[in-house]
Amino acid sequence: MTLSTIGVIGSGTMGGAIAHQMALSGYLVRLTDVSQPALSRATERIRAWMDVSVTKGKMTQQDANDTLDRLTVTTDLAELKDCSFAVEAVFENLDVKQRIFAELDSTLPKDAIIATNTSSMSITVLAESTQRPDKVVGMHFFNPPQVMKLVEVVRGYKTADDTVAKTMELARGLGKEPIEVKRDTPGFIVNRILIPQMLEAIRVVEEGIATPEDVDKAIRLGLNSPMGPFELQDYTGVDVGLNVVDHFYEEFRNDRWAAPLLLRDLVRAGRLGKKTGAGWYDYPSEKR
Ligand code: 3HC
């Protein structure tokens, strides 16, 4: 598949890193956000990531410069008008995503594919905001997208076979291993399986069975996972986890997915993990 420039909408942790991975893989990328400071922060994160890679001898400074040359940033979504593929990666708010989908639909060429990196929302519902539901697809990356090999390619009710095939092809072009998620269900595969582990880990702490630090140690050393469930939440964002859980609760209407109060407490206390500098560790034990 020959692709012209790829558009990425949303320059947060995931959007910025997805754009980075695309530029690293040789694609021309246009990254857009409503906030210029957010775009500058994303560019800084990309630069810092490549500084590490250059220092480790994994890439040359020339390659890093060339990667940055392939990436342009803009606050004007209309500048995506020549993109043949776009990946939406804004925060998990349905209204915002639907507005962006409608805008992308009127901006992009008629045959362009609109993908979403949503971690839980319905592809079918998002596709309804466009006149091209057959060209709307889920393209779910994992954090950090530069490292994690998996991409879930999610079929909405009306997604065409050709859209799925082209999205799988792009994922392979990014050096990823795509898998097709055949039905549009909350959380797709990985989050559907990961979230129960996260909820059970929080319940273990609430019941006073072990501290978050020891639960992480248990999972790291007992299951050979690179991170325990609390480290992982701090890494991906405690608020991101809560959003997904709340969404599951609404969709499945089952108490099994009710967010533990402790999780909500942490978010209310602003302990969102890496991005705020405080998360599960050192949360006063009397509050647990
Ligand atoms: N700058 C440059 N390179 C970096 C880097 C950085 N800041 N951080 C990592 N890397 C590169 C390293 O160079 C290394 O590359 P190499 O394999 O070619 O040497 C590779 O990434 C691995 O890094 P390290 O070995 O130095 O680091 P760790 O061993 O500490 O691994 C990790 C870091 C990859 C984040 C690992 O801890 C891990 O796999 N954690 C679990 C992550 C996970 O589960 N993600 C999924 C989250 S769920 C999700 O995203 C779904 C969403 O919907 C919520």
PDB file of C-alpha atoms in Angstrom, residues 28-272:
ATOM      1  CA  LEU A  28       5.725  11.120   6.578  1.00  0.00           C
ATOM      2  CA  VAL A  29       3.597  12.115   9.558  1.00  0.00           C
ATOM      3  CA  ARG A  30       1.526  15.163  10.433  1.00  0.00           C
ATOM      4  CA  LEU A  31       0.745  15.356  14.144  1.00  0.00           C
ATOM      5  CA  THR A  32      -2.079  17.613  15.202  1.00  0.00           C
ATOM      6  CA  ASP A  33      -3.447  18.865  18.508  1.00  0.00           C
ATOM      7  CA  VAL A  34      -5.548  21.828  19.611  1.00  0.00           C
ATOM      8  CA  SER A  35      -2.719  22.985  21.868  1.00  0.00           C
ATOM      9  CA  GLN A  36       0.627  24.250  20.562  1.00  0.00           C
ATOM     10  CA  PRO A  37       2.338  23.685  23.964  1.00  0.00           C
ATOM     11  CA  ALA A  38       1.138  20.041  23.865  1.00  0.00           C
ATOM     12  CA  LEU A  39       2.706  19.658  20.401  1.00  0.00           C
ATOM     13  CA  SER A  40       5.961  21.188  21.654  1.00  0.00           C
ATOM     14  CA  ARG A  41       5.990  18.800  24.619  1.00  0.00           C
ATOM     15  CA  ALA A  42       5.387  15.851  22.274  1.00  0.00           C
ATOM     16  CA  THR A  43       8.293  16.928  20.054  1.00  0.00           C
ATOM     17  CA  GLU A  44      10.502  17.243  23.137  1.00  0.00           C
ATOM     18  CA  ARG A  45       9.564  13.726  24.296  1.00  0.00           C
ATOM     19  CA  ILE A  46      10.356  12.363  20.829  1.00  0.00           C
ATOM     20  CA  ARG A  47      13.691  14.164  20.801  1.00  0.00           C
ATOM     21  CA  ALA A  48      14.529  12.914  24.318  1.00  0.00           C
ATOM     22  CA  TRP A  49      13.658   9.310  23.344  1.00  0.00           C
ATOM     23  CA  MET A  50      15.986   9.479  20.357  1.00  0.00           C
ATOM     24  CA  ASP A  51      18.738  11.120  22.437  1.00  0.00           C
ATOM     25  CA  VAL A  52      18.692   7.958  24.577  1.00  0.00           C
ATOM     26  CA  SER A  53      18.803   5.769  21.461  1.00  0.00           C
ATOM     27  CA  VAL A  54      21.730   7.763  20.016  1.00  0.00           C
ATOM     28  CA  THR A  55      23.602   7.626  23.332  1.00  0.00           C
ATOM     29  CA  LYS A  56      23.052   3.841  23.456  1.00  0.00           C
ATOM     30  CA  GLY A  57      24.391   3.581  19.893  1.00  0.00           C
ATOM     31  CA  LYS A  58      21.063   2.223  18.606  1.00  0.00           C
ATOM     32  CA  MET A  59      20.652   5.004  16.028  1.00  0.00           C
ATOM     33  CA  THR A  60      22.806   7.733  14.527  1.00  0.00           C
ATOM     34  CA  GLN A  61      22.217  11.427  15.102  1.00  0.00           C
ATOM     35  CA  GLN A  62      21.602  11.695  11.338  1.00  0.00           C
ATOM     36  CA  ASP A  63      18.794   9.084  11.572  1.00  0.00           C
ATOM     37  CA  ALA A  64      17.298  10.993  14.495  1.00  0.00           C
ATOM     38  CA  ASN A  65      17.386  14.248  12.513  1.00  0.00           C
ATOM     39  CA  ASP A  66      15.848  12.527   9.465  1.00  0.00           C
ATOM     40  CA  THR A  67      13.073  11.100  11.667  1.00  0.00           C
ATOM     41  CA  LEU A  68      12.255  14.572  12.971  1.00  0.00           C
ATOM     42  CA  ASP A  69      12.260  15.906   9.399  1.00  0.00           C
ATOM     43  CA  ARG A  70       9.530  13.396   8.491  1.00  0.00           C
ATOM     44  CA  LEU A  71       7.302  14.723  11.278  1.00  0.00           C
ATOM     45  CA  THR A  72       5.399  18.001  11.061  1.00  0.00           C
ATOM     46  CA  VAL A  73       3.102  19.399  13.734  1.00  0.00           C
ATOM     47  CA  THR A  74       0.077  21.641  13.383  1.00  0.00           C
ATOM     48  CA  THR A  75      -2.879  22.926  15.402  1.00  0.00           C
ATOM     49  CA  ASP A  76      -4.997  23.050  12.240  1.00  0.00           C
ATOM     50  CA  LEU A  77      -6.800  19.790  11.483  1.00  0.00           C
ATOM     51  CA  ALA A  78      -7.493  21.067   7.950  1.00  0.00           C
ATOM     52  CA  GLU A  79      -3.787  20.508   7.217  1.00  0.00           C
ATOM     53  CA  LEU A  80      -4.511  16.778   7.202  1.00  0.00           C
ATOM     54  CA  LYS A  81      -6.429  17.181   3.935  1.00  0.00           C
ATOM     55  CA  ASP A  82      -3.897  15.200   1.881  1.00  0.00           C
ATOM     56  CA  CYS A  83      -3.532  12.303   4.356  1.00  0.00           C
ATOM     57  CA  SER A  84      -4.531   8.860   3.084  1.00  0.00           C
ATOM     58  CA  PHE A  85      -4.600   7.395   6.599  1.00  0.00           C
ATOM     59  CA  ALA A  86      -5.305   9.022   9.961  1.00  0.00           C
ATOM     60  CA  VAL A  87      -5.080   7.686  13.507  1.00  0.00           C
ATOM     61  CA  GLU A  88      -7.102   9.451  16.172  1.00  0.00           C
ATOM     62  CA  ALA A  89      -5.457   9.229  19.609  1.00  0.00           C
ATOM     63  CA  VAL A  90      -7.135  11.861  21.785  1.00  0.00           C
ATOM     64  CA  PHE A  91      -8.278  11.201  25.369  1.00  0.00           C
ATOM     65  CA  GLU A  92     -11.164   8.800  25.956  1.00  0.00           C
ATOM     66  CA  ASN A  93     -14.168  11.107  25.639  1.00  0.00           C
ATOM     67  CA  LEU A  94     -16.861   9.980  23.234  1.00  0.00           C
ATOM     68  CA  ASP A  95     -18.206  13.477  22.408  1.00  0.00           C
ATOM     69  CA  VAL A  96     -14.729  14.783  21.603  1.00  0.00           C
ATOM     70  CA  LYS A  97     -13.896  11.736  19.489  1.00  0.00           C
ATOM     71  CA  GLN A  98     -17.198  11.935  17.592  1.00  0.00           C
ATOM     72  CA  ARG A  99     -16.579  15.621  16.820  1.00  0.00           C
ATOM     73  CA  ILE A 100     -13.083  14.804  15.538  1.00  0.00           C
ATOM     74  CA  PHE A 101     -14.394  11.920  13.426  1.00  0.00           C
ATOM     75  CA  ALA A 102     -16.975  14.178  11.761  1.00  0.00           C
ATOM     76  CA  GLU A 103     -14.294  16.793  11.098  1.00  0.00           C
ATOM     77  CA  LEU A 104     -11.866  14.211   9.704  1.00  0.00           C
ATOM     78  CA  ASP A 105     -14.607  12.870   7.469  1.00  0.00           C
ATOM     79  CA  SER A 106     -15.122  16.272   5.852  1.00  0.00           C
ATOM     80  CA  THR A 107     -11.356  17.013   5.678  1.00  0.00           C
ATOM     81  CA  LEU A 108      -9.672  13.829   4.445  1.00  0.00           C
ATOM     82  CA  PRO A 109      -9.804  12.474   0.882  1.00  0.00           C
ATOM     83  CA  LYS A 110     -12.892  10.313   0.313  1.00  0.00           C
ATOM     84  CA  ASP A 111     -10.897   7.061   0.181  1.00  0.00           C
ATOM     85  CA  ALA A 112      -8.791   7.725   3.298  1.00  0.00           C
ATOM     86  CA  ILE A 113      -8.988   5.360   6.267  1.00  0.00           C
ATOM     87  CA  ILE A 114      -9.823   6.767   9.688  1.00  0.00           C
ATOM     88  CA  ALA A 115      -8.430   4.668  12.526  1.00  0.00           C
ATOM     89  CA  THR A 116      -8.812   5.155  16.257  1.00  0.00           C
ATOM     90  CA  ASN A 117      -6.422   4.199  19.040  1.00  0.00           C
ATOM     91  CA  THR A 118      -9.294   4.030  21.531  1.00  0.00           C
ATOM     92  CA  SER A 119      -8.600   1.417  24.188  1.00  0.00           C
ATOM     93  CA  SER A 120     -12.219   0.573  24.890  1.00  0.00           C
ATOM     94  CA  MET A 121     -14.790   2.545  22.912  1.00  0.00           C
ATOM     95  CA  SER A 122     -16.996   1.195  20.155  1.00  0.00           C
ATOM     96  CA  ILE A 123     -15.578   1.493  16.654  1.00  0.00           C
ATOM     97  CA  THR A 124     -19.114   1.119  15.280  1.00  0.00           C
ATOM     98  CA  VAL A 125     -20.376   4.111  17.290  1.00  0.00           C
ATOM     99  CA  LEU A 126     -17.418   6.279  16.223  1.00  0.00           C
ATOM    100  CA  ALA A 127     -17.916   5.242  12.583  1.00  0.00           C
ATOM    101  CA  GLU A 128     -21.485   6.569  12.713  1.00  0.00           C
ATOM    102  CA  SER A 129     -20.102  10.120  12.915  1.00  0.00           C
ATOM    103  CA  THR A 130     -18.778   9.702   9.371  1.00  0.00           C
ATOM    104  CA  GLN A 131     -20.162   9.034   5.899  1.00  0.00           C
ATOM    105  CA  ARG A 132     -17.561   6.253   5.476  1.00  0.00           C
ATOM    106  CA  PRO A 133     -18.167   3.637   8.212  1.00  0.00           C
ATOM    107  CA  ASP A 134     -16.569   0.996   5.952  1.00  0.00           C
ATOM    108  CA  LYS A 135     -13.274   2.908   6.224  1.00  0.00           C
ATOM    109  CA  VAL A 136     -13.287   3.279  10.006  1.00  0.00           C
ATOM    110  CA  VAL A 137     -11.252   0.824  12.069  1.00  0.00           C
ATOM    111  CA  GLY A 138      -9.642   0.394  15.476  1.00  0.00           C
ATOM    112  CA  MET A 139      -5.846   0.498  15.574  1.00  0.00           C
ATOM    113  CA  HIS A 140      -4.941  -0.051  19.193  1.00  0.00           C
ATOM    114  CA  PHE A 141      -1.296   0.420  20.154  1.00  0.00           C
ATOM    115  CA  PHE A 142       0.291  -0.411  23.501  1.00  0.00           C
ATOM    116  CA  ASN A 143       2.396   1.836  25.650  1.00  0.00           C
ATOM    117  CA  PRO A 144       5.213   2.477  24.780  1.00  0.00           C
ATOM    118  CA  PRO A 145       4.286   2.099  21.089  1.00  0.00           C
ATOM    119  CA  GLN A 146       7.929   2.364  20.034  1.00  0.00           C
ATOM    120  CA  VAL A 147       8.641  -0.865  21.939  1.00  0.00           C
ATOM    121  CA  MET A 148       5.445  -2.901  22.244  1.00  0.00           C
ATOM    122  CA  LYS A 149       5.001  -5.282  19.342  1.00  0.00           C
ATOM    123  CA  LEU A 150       1.238  -5.722  19.363  1.00  0.00           C
ATOM    124  CA  VAL A 151      -1.388  -3.749  17.457  1.00  0.00           C
ATOM    125  CA  GLU A 152      -5.029  -4.786  17.818  1.00  0.00           C
ATOM    126  CA  VAL A 153      -6.859  -4.104  14.548  1.00  0.00           C
ATOM    127  CA  VAL A 154     -10.514  -3.872  15.477  1.00  0.00           C
ATOM    128  CA  ARG A 155     -13.381  -4.431  13.086  1.00  0.00           C
ATOM    129  CA  GLY A 156     -16.464  -2.254  13.575  1.00  0.00           C
ATOM    130  CA  TYR A 157     -19.828  -3.561  12.377  1.00  0.00           C
ATOM    131  CA  LYS A 158     -19.409  -1.971   8.939  1.00  0.00           C
ATOM    132  CA  THR A 159     -15.612  -2.034   8.546  1.00  0.00           C
ATOM    133  CA  ALA A 160     -14.669  -3.358   5.089  1.00  0.00           C
ATOM    134  CA  ASP A 161     -12.227  -6.262   4.647  1.00  0.00           C
ATOM    135  CA  ASP A 162     -10.006  -3.978   2.593  1.00  0.00           C
ATOM    136  CA  THR A 163      -9.799  -1.466   5.470  1.00  0.00           C
ATOM    137  CA  VAL A 164      -8.750  -4.218   7.887  1.00  0.00           C
ATOM    138  CA  ALA A 165      -6.176  -5.535   5.387  1.00  0.00           C
ATOM    139  CA  LYS A 166      -4.655  -2.074   4.791  1.00  0.00           C
ATOM    140  CA  THR A 167      -4.493  -1.351   8.514  1.00  0.00           C
ATOM    141  CA  MET A 168      -2.767  -4.691   9.192  1.00  0.00           C
ATOM    142  CA  GLU A 169      -0.324  -3.848   6.402  1.00  0.00           C
ATOM    143  CA  LEU A 170       0.443  -0.443   7.910  1.00  0.00           C
ATOM    144  CA  ALA A 171       0.975  -2.049  11.332  1.00  0.00           C
ATOM    145  CA  ARG A 172       3.475  -4.471   9.776  1.00  0.00           C
ATOM    146  CA  GLY A 173       5.166  -1.521   8.058  1.00  0.00           C
ATOM    147  CA  LEU A 174       5.648  -0.076  11.549  1.00  0.00           C
ATOM    148  CA  GLY A 175       7.416  -3.267  12.608  1.00  0.00           C
ATOM    149  CA  LYS A 176       4.407  -4.453  14.639  1.00  0.00           C
ATOM    150  CA  GLU A 177       2.536  -7.752  14.887  1.00  0.00           C
ATOM    151  CA  PRO A 178      -1.117  -6.988  14.212  1.00  0.00           C
ATOM    152  CA  ILE A 179      -3.967  -9.251  15.235  1.00  0.00           C
ATOM    153  CA  GLU A 180      -7.521  -8.890  14.057  1.00  0.00           C
ATOM    154  CA  VAL A 181     -10.211  -8.402  16.677  1.00  0.00           C
ATOM    155  CA  LYS A 182     -13.240  -9.779  14.873  1.00  0.00           C
ATOM    156  CA  ARG A 183     -15.930  -8.226  17.042  1.00  0.00           C
ATOM    157  CA  ASP A 184     -16.263  -4.705  18.332  1.00  0.00           C
ATOM    158  CA  THR A 185     -16.497  -5.371  22.079  1.00  0.00           C
ATOM    159  CA  PRO A 186     -15.332  -3.200  25.016  1.00  0.00           C
ATOM    160  CA  GLY A 187     -11.624  -3.546  25.721  1.00  0.00           C
ATOM    161  CA  PHE A 188     -11.044  -5.753  22.675  1.00  0.00           C
ATOM    162  CA  ILE A 189      -8.675  -8.539  23.788  1.00  0.00           C
ATOM    163  CA  VAL A 190      -5.825  -7.213  25.910  1.00  0.00           C
ATOM    164  CA  ASN A 191      -7.733  -4.760  28.099  1.00  0.00           C
ATOM    165  CA  ARG A 192     -10.582  -7.252  28.518  1.00  0.00           C
ATOM    166  CA  ILE A 193      -8.036  -9.575  30.124  1.00  0.00           C
ATOM    167  CA  LEU A 194      -5.748  -6.985  31.743  1.00  0.00           C
ATOM    168  CA  ILE A 195      -8.429  -4.961  33.563  1.00  0.00           C
ATOM    169  CA  PRO A 196      -9.715  -7.850  35.728  1.00  0.00           C
ATOM    170  CA  GLN A 197      -6.125  -8.403  36.880  1.00  0.00           C
ATOM    171  CA  MET A 198      -5.819  -4.719  37.742  1.00  0.00           C
ATOM    172  CA  LEU A 199      -9.144  -4.726  39.650  1.00  0.00           C
ATOM    173  CA  GLU A 200      -8.223  -7.851  41.602  1.00  0.00           C
ATOM    174  CA  ALA A 201      -4.825  -6.355  42.480  1.00  0.00           C
ATOM    175  CA  ILE A 202      -6.545  -3.269  43.926  1.00  0.00           C
ATOM    176  CA  ARG A 203      -8.931  -5.490  45.928  1.00  0.00           C
ATOM    177  CA  VAL A 204      -5.949  -7.392  47.330  1.00  0.00           C
ATOM    178  CA  VAL A 205      -4.565  -4.076  48.613  1.00  0.00           C
ATOM    179  CA  GLU A 206      -7.973  -2.918  49.916  1.00  0.00           C
ATOM    180  CA  GLU A 207      -8.325  -6.168  51.874  1.00  0.00           C
ATOM    181  CA  GLY A 208      -4.941  -5.551  53.511  1.00  0.00           C
ATOM    182  CA  ILE A 209      -3.422  -8.696  52.008  1.00  0.00           C
ATOM    183  CA  ALA A 210      -0.328  -6.962  50.639  1.00  0.00           C
ATOM    184  CA  THR A 211       1.035  -3.543  49.724  1.00  0.00           C
ATOM    185  CA  PRO A 212       1.057  -2.355  46.065  1.00  0.00           C
ATOM    186  CA  GLU A 213       4.846  -2.732  46.138  1.00  0.00           C
ATOM    187  CA  ASP A 214       4.596  -6.390  47.201  1.00  0.00           C
ATOM    188  CA  VAL A 215       1.788  -7.190  44.751  1.00  0.00           C
ATOM    189  CA  ASP A 216       4.018  -5.844  41.973  1.00  0.00           C
ATOM    190  CA  LYS A 217       6.945  -7.869  43.254  1.00  0.00           C
ATOM    191  CA  ALA A 218       4.760 -10.994  43.323  1.00  0.00           C
ATOM    192  CA  ILE A 219       3.620 -10.553  39.738  1.00  0.00           C
ATOM    193  CA  ARG A 220       7.091  -9.599  38.496  1.00  0.00           C
ATOM    194  CA  LEU A 221       8.866 -12.481  40.164  1.00  0.00           C
ATOM    195  CA  GLY A 222       6.057 -15.026  40.219  1.00  0.00           C
ATOM    196  CA  LEU A 223       4.854 -14.558  36.652  1.00  0.00           C
ATOM    197  CA  ASN A 224       7.934 -13.046  35.021  1.00  0.00           C
ATOM    198  CA  SER A 225       5.924  -9.962  33.928  1.00  0.00           C
ATOM    199  CA  PRO A 226       8.079  -6.919  33.183  1.00  0.00           C
ATOM    200  CA  MET A 227       5.887  -4.798  35.460  1.00  0.00           C
ATOM    201  CA  GLY A 228       3.390  -5.466  38.239  1.00  0.00           C
ATOM    202  CA  PRO A 229      -0.204  -4.165  37.971  1.00  0.00           C
ATOM    203  CA  PHE A 230       0.463  -1.011  40.030  1.00  0.00           C
ATOM    204  CA  GLU A 231       3.686  -0.076  38.233  1.00  0.00           C
ATOM    205  CA  LEU A 232       1.809  -0.559  34.991  1.00  0.00           C
ATOM    206  CA  GLN A 233      -1.031   1.735  36.088  1.00  0.00           C
ATOM    207  CA  ASP A 234       1.472   4.377  37.163  1.00  0.00           C
ATOM    208  CA  TYR A 235       3.168   3.995  33.790  1.00  0.00           C
ATOM    209  CA  THR A 236       0.021   4.179  31.622  1.00  0.00           C
ATOM    210  CA  GLY A 237      -1.895   6.615  33.880  1.00  0.00           C
ATOM    211  CA  VAL A 238      -4.102   5.741  36.870  1.00  0.00           C
ATOM    212  CA  ASP A 239      -6.841   7.980  35.417  1.00  0.00           C
ATOM    213  CA  VAL A 240      -6.626   6.111  32.084  1.00  0.00           C
ATOM    214  CA  GLY A 241      -7.289   2.827  33.932  1.00  0.00           C
ATOM    215  CA  LEU A 242     -10.267   4.328  35.803  1.00  0.00           C
ATOM    216  CA  ASN A 243     -11.751   5.634  32.533  1.00  0.00           C
ATOM    217  CA  VAL A 244     -11.562   2.186  30.990  1.00  0.00           C
ATOM    218  CA  VAL A 245     -13.120   0.524  34.054  1.00  0.00           C
ATOM    219  CA  ASP A 246     -15.982   3.063  34.160  1.00  0.00           C
ATOM    220  CA  HIS A 247     -16.595   2.496  30.472  1.00  0.00           C
ATOM    221  CA  PHE A 248     -16.694  -1.292  30.962  1.00  0.00           C
ATOM    222  CA  TYR A 249     -19.181  -0.817  33.841  1.00  0.00           C
ATOM    223  CA  GLU A 250     -21.481   1.233  31.611  1.00  0.00           C
ATOM    224  CA  GLU A 251     -21.247  -1.170  28.708  1.00  0.00           C
ATOM    225  CA  PHE A 252     -21.505  -4.515  30.521  1.00  0.00           C
ATOM    226  CA  ARG A 253     -23.867  -3.316  33.317  1.00  0.00           C
ATOM    227  CA  ASN A 254     -22.272  -5.770  35.705  1.00  0.00           C
ATOM    228  CA  ASP A 255     -20.831  -5.109  39.191  1.00  0.00           C
ATOM    229  CA  ARG A 256     -17.834  -7.193  38.251  1.00  0.00           C
ATOM    230  CA  TRP A 257     -16.556  -4.036  36.523  1.00  0.00           C
ATOM    231  CA  ALA A 258     -17.357  -1.551  39.326  1.00  0.00           C
ATOM    232  CA  ALA A 259     -14.304   0.597  40.070  1.00  0.00           C
ATOM    233  CA  PRO A 260     -12.952   0.058  43.611  1.00  0.00           C
ATOM    234  CA  LEU A 261     -13.289   3.264  45.662  1.00  0.00           C
ATOM    235  CA  LEU A 262      -9.555   3.198  46.291  1.00  0.00           C
ATOM    236  CA  LEU A 263      -8.910   3.626  42.579  1.00  0.00           C
ATOM    237  CA  ARG A 264     -11.287   6.596  42.416  1.00  0.00           C
ATOM    238  CA  ASP A 265      -9.651   8.056  45.570  1.00  0.00           C
ATOM    239  CA  LEU A 266      -6.257   7.991  43.918  1.00  0.00           C
ATOM    240  CA  VAL A 267      -7.507   9.809  40.834  1.00  0.00           C
ATOM    241  CA  ARG A 268      -9.326  12.388  43.000  1.00  0.00           C
ATOM    242  CA  ALA A 269      -6.074  12.897  44.926  1.00  0.00           C
ATOM    243  CA  GLY A 270      -4.328  13.641  41.625  1.00  0.00           C
ATOM    244  CA  ARG A 271      -2.087  10.597  41.999  1.00  0.00           C
ATOM    245  CA  LEU A 272      -2.220   9.746  38.301  1.00  0.00           C
TER     246      LEU A 272
END
